Amino acid sequence: MLEFKKIEGIVENFQGLVDTKLELLKMESIEKLALASAAIIRRIILWFLLIIVLFFLSFAAAFYLSYKMGNNFSGFIIIGIFYFIILIILLSDQKKFIEKPILNKILGVLLR
């Protein structure tokens, strides 16, 4: 009878250990998800601000080039062609320029 009580106590302790470990894994997963979400939101905000700055700088450059060339639309065409070339370069190797950096950043946050 005493032997059975010892085994029962060991089983209860083991069950408590398993439950605690599962709870710890759950909390760690939630923490990593929260960190990843915060990093993604932070990046979205920074990219949004960068796009706004780039937008206004592009307009300034387009107006300046139009003024220097004496034509109202030539500066806008030059800036548009410049961005089109950048788009072609980025789309030609999407894995290198887009997918890998994003994947590395997300994995870096999740595996922290």
PDB file of C-alpha atoms in Angstrom:
ATOM      1  CA  MET A   1       0.000   0.000   0.000  1.00  0.00           C
ATOM      2  CA  LEU A   2       2.831   2.356   0.859  1.00  0.00           C
ATOM      3  CA  GLU A   3       4.536   1.516  -2.441  1.00  0.00           C
ATOM      4  CA  PHE A   4       1.343   2.417  -4.331  1.00  0.00           C
ATOM      5  CA  LYS A   5       1.161   5.823  -2.574  1.00  0.00           C
ATOM      6  CA  LYS A   6       4.767   6.580  -3.595  1.00  0.00           C
ATOM      7  CA  ILE A   7       4.060   5.712  -7.235  1.00  0.00           C
ATOM      8  CA  GLU A   8       0.866   7.771  -7.130  1.00  0.00           C
ATOM      9  CA  GLY A   9       2.833  10.743  -5.749  1.00  0.00           C
ATOM     10  CA  ILE A  10       5.458  10.378  -8.480  1.00  0.00           C
ATOM     11  CA  VAL A  11       2.739  10.273 -11.155  1.00  0.00           C
ATOM     12  CA  GLU A  12       1.106  13.401  -9.714  1.00  0.00           C
ATOM     13  CA  ASN A  13       4.459  15.210  -9.604  1.00  0.00           C
ATOM     14  CA  PHE A  14       5.196  14.159 -13.179  1.00  0.00           C
ATOM     15  CA  GLN A  15       1.753  15.324 -14.328  1.00  0.00           C
ATOM     16  CA  GLY A  16       2.337  18.664 -12.594  1.00  0.00           C
ATOM     17  CA  LEU A  17       5.720  18.951 -14.301  1.00  0.00           C
ATOM     18  CA  VAL A  18       4.191  18.235 -17.712  1.00  0.00           C
ATOM     19  CA  ASP A  19       1.403  20.771 -17.122  1.00  0.00           C
ATOM     20  CA  THR A  20       3.921  23.411 -16.018  1.00  0.00           C
ATOM     21  CA  LYS A  21       6.132  22.739 -19.048  1.00  0.00           C
ATOM     22  CA  LEU A  22       3.143  23.048 -21.400  1.00  0.00           C
ATOM     23  CA  GLU A  23       2.129  26.325 -19.760  1.00  0.00           C
ATOM     24  CA  LEU A  24       5.706  27.613 -20.101  1.00  0.00           C
ATOM     25  CA  LEU A  25       5.807  26.684 -23.798  1.00  0.00           C
ATOM     26  CA  LYS A  26       2.459  28.404 -24.304  1.00  0.00           C
ATOM     27  CA  MET A  27       3.695  31.592 -22.607  1.00  0.00           C
ATOM     28  CA  GLU A  28       6.955  31.572 -24.574  1.00  0.00           C
ATOM     29  CA  SER A  29       5.013  31.143 -27.828  1.00  0.00           C
ATOM     30  CA  ILE A  30       2.740  34.042 -26.947  1.00  0.00           C
ATOM     31  CA  GLU A  31       5.765  36.194 -26.099  1.00  0.00           C
ATOM     32  CA  LYS A  32       7.479  35.376 -29.404  1.00  0.00           C
ATOM     33  CA  LEU A  33       4.288  36.072 -31.326  1.00  0.00           C
ATOM     34  CA  ALA A  34       3.906  39.416 -29.558  1.00  0.00           C
ATOM     35  CA  LEU A  35       7.539  40.326 -30.296  1.00  0.00           C
ATOM     36  CA  ALA A  36       7.137  39.356 -33.945  1.00  0.00           C
ATOM     37  CA  SER A  37       3.905  41.353 -34.221  1.00  0.00           C
ATOM     38  CA  ALA A  38       5.504  44.401 -32.627  1.00  0.00           C
ATOM     39  CA  ALA A  39       8.503  44.151 -34.961  1.00  0.00           C
ATOM     40  CA  ILE A  40       6.236  43.871 -38.009  1.00  0.00           C
ATOM     41  CA  ILE A  41       4.089  46.830 -36.931  1.00  0.00           C
ATOM     42  CA  ARG A  42       7.211  48.898 -36.209  1.00  0.00           C
ATOM     43  CA  ARG A  43       8.569  48.084 -39.667  1.00  0.00           C
ATOM     44  CA  ILE A  44       5.269  48.973 -41.334  1.00  0.00           C
ATOM     45  CA  ILE A  45       5.244  52.361 -39.601  1.00  0.00           C
ATOM     46  CA  LEU A  46       8.871  53.052 -40.554  1.00  0.00           C
ATOM     47  CA  TRP A  47       8.280  52.015 -44.167  1.00  0.00           C
ATOM     48  CA  PHE A  48       5.177  54.211 -44.307  1.00  0.00           C
ATOM     49  CA  LEU A  49       7.157  57.222 -43.070  1.00  0.00           C
ATOM     50  CA  LEU A  50       9.969  56.444 -45.507  1.00  0.00           C
ATOM     51  CA  ILE A  51       7.480  56.286 -48.379  1.00  0.00           C
ATOM     52  CA  ILE A  52       6.034  59.674 -47.415  1.00  0.00           C
ATOM     53  CA  VAL A  53       9.522  61.229 -47.283  1.00  0.00           C
ATOM     54  CA  LEU A  54      10.452  59.620 -50.597  1.00  0.00           C
ATOM     55  CA  PHE A  55       7.195  60.841 -52.129  1.00  0.00           C
ATOM     56  CA  PHE A  56       7.878  64.469 -51.236  1.00  0.00           C
ATOM     57  CA  LEU A  57      11.547  64.272 -52.213  1.00  0.00           C
ATOM     58  CA  SER A  58      10.519  62.779 -55.558  1.00  0.00           C
ATOM     59  CA  PHE A  59       8.104  65.623 -56.170  1.00  0.00           C
ATOM     60  CA  ALA A  60      10.774  68.154 -55.255  1.00  0.00           C
ATOM     61  CA  ALA A  61      13.271  66.498 -57.613  1.00  0.00           C
ATOM     62  CA  ALA A  62      10.682  66.319 -60.394  1.00  0.00           C
ATOM     63  CA  PHE A  63       9.772  69.996 -60.029  1.00  0.00           C
ATOM     64  CA  TYR A  64      13.458  70.950 -59.901  1.00  0.00           C
ATOM     65  CA  LEU A  65      14.283  68.945 -63.044  1.00  0.00           C
ATOM     66  CA  SER A  66      11.228  70.381 -64.808  1.00  0.00           C
ATOM     67  CA  TYR A  67      12.342  73.894 -63.868  1.00  0.00           C
ATOM     68  CA  LYS A  68      15.915  73.284 -65.082  1.00  0.00           C
ATOM     69  CA  MET A  69      14.751  71.694 -68.339  1.00  0.00           C
ATOM     70  CA  GLY A  70      12.162  74.402 -68.972  1.00  0.00           C
ATOM     71  CA  ASN A  71       9.374  71.899 -69.452  1.00  0.00           C
ATOM     72  CA  ASN A  72       6.507  71.197 -67.047  1.00  0.00           C
ATOM     73  CA  PHE A  73       6.476  67.413 -67.365  1.00  0.00           C
ATOM     74  CA  SER A  74      10.017  66.301 -68.272  1.00  0.00           C
ATOM     75  CA  GLY A  75      11.208  66.119 -64.655  1.00  0.00           C
ATOM     76  CA  PHE A  76       8.265  63.912 -63.738  1.00  0.00           C
ATOM     77  CA  ILE A  77       9.014  61.608 -66.672  1.00  0.00           C
ATOM     78  CA  ILE A  78      12.672  61.289 -65.620  1.00  0.00           C
ATOM     79  CA  ILE A  79      11.743  60.511 -62.006  1.00  0.00           C
ATOM     80  CA  GLY A  80       9.093  58.036 -63.198  1.00  0.00           C
ATOM     81  CA  ILE A  81      11.619  56.248 -65.419  1.00  0.00           C
ATOM     82  CA  PHE A  82      14.072  56.139 -62.505  1.00  0.00           C
ATOM     83  CA  TYR A  83      11.487  54.428 -60.271  1.00  0.00           C
ATOM     84  CA  PHE A  84      10.469  52.097 -63.091  1.00  0.00           C
ATOM     85  CA  ILE A  85      14.095  50.942 -63.457  1.00  0.00           C
ATOM     86  CA  ILE A  86      14.290  50.331 -59.693  1.00  0.00           C
ATOM     87  CA  LEU A  87      11.033  48.345 -59.887  1.00  0.00           C
ATOM     88  CA  ILE A  88      12.379  46.177 -62.723  1.00  0.00           C
ATOM     89  CA  ILE A  89      15.584  45.481 -60.752  1.00  0.00           C
ATOM     90  CA  LEU A  90      13.620  44.526 -57.621  1.00  0.00           C
ATOM     91  CA  LEU A  91      11.173  42.324 -59.509  1.00  0.00           C
ATOM     92  CA  SER A  92      13.931  40.567 -61.449  1.00  0.00           C
ATOM     93  CA  ASP A  93      15.312  38.999 -58.273  1.00  0.00           C
ATOM     94  CA  GLN A  94      12.463  39.034 -55.754  1.00  0.00           C
ATOM     95  CA  LYS A  95      13.913  36.269 -53.599  1.00  0.00           C
ATOM     96  CA  LYS A  96      17.171  38.143 -53.021  1.00  0.00           C
ATOM     97  CA  PHE A  97      15.751  41.626 -52.486  1.00  0.00           C
ATOM     98  CA  ILE A  98      12.352  40.960 -50.920  1.00  0.00           C
ATOM     99  CA  GLU A  99      11.701  37.426 -49.645  1.00  0.00           C
ATOM    100  CA  LYS A 100      15.027  36.609 -47.957  1.00  0.00           C
ATOM    101  CA  PRO A 101      15.341  39.838 -45.929  1.00  0.00           C
ATOM    102  CA  ILE A 102      11.746  39.558 -44.701  1.00  0.00           C
ATOM    103  CA  LEU A 103      12.125  35.859 -43.872  1.00  0.00           C
ATOM    104  CA  ASN A 104      15.422  36.447 -42.064  1.00  0.00           C
ATOM    105  CA  LYS A 105      13.909  39.254 -39.997  1.00  0.00           C
ATOM    106  CA  ILE A 106      10.843  37.230 -38.992  1.00  0.00           C
ATOM    107  CA  LEU A 107      12.918  34.150 -38.135  1.00  0.00           C
ATOM    108  CA  GLY A 108      15.342  36.321 -36.188  1.00  0.00           C
ATOM    109  CA  VAL A 109      12.515  37.606 -34.024  1.00  0.00           C
ATOM    110  CA  LEU A 110      10.840  34.211 -33.583  1.00  0.00           C
ATOM    111  CA  LEU A 111      14.047  32.333 -32.767  1.00  0.00           C
ATOM    112  CA  ARG A 112      15.255  34.897 -30.254  1.00  0.00           C
TER     113      ARG A 112
END
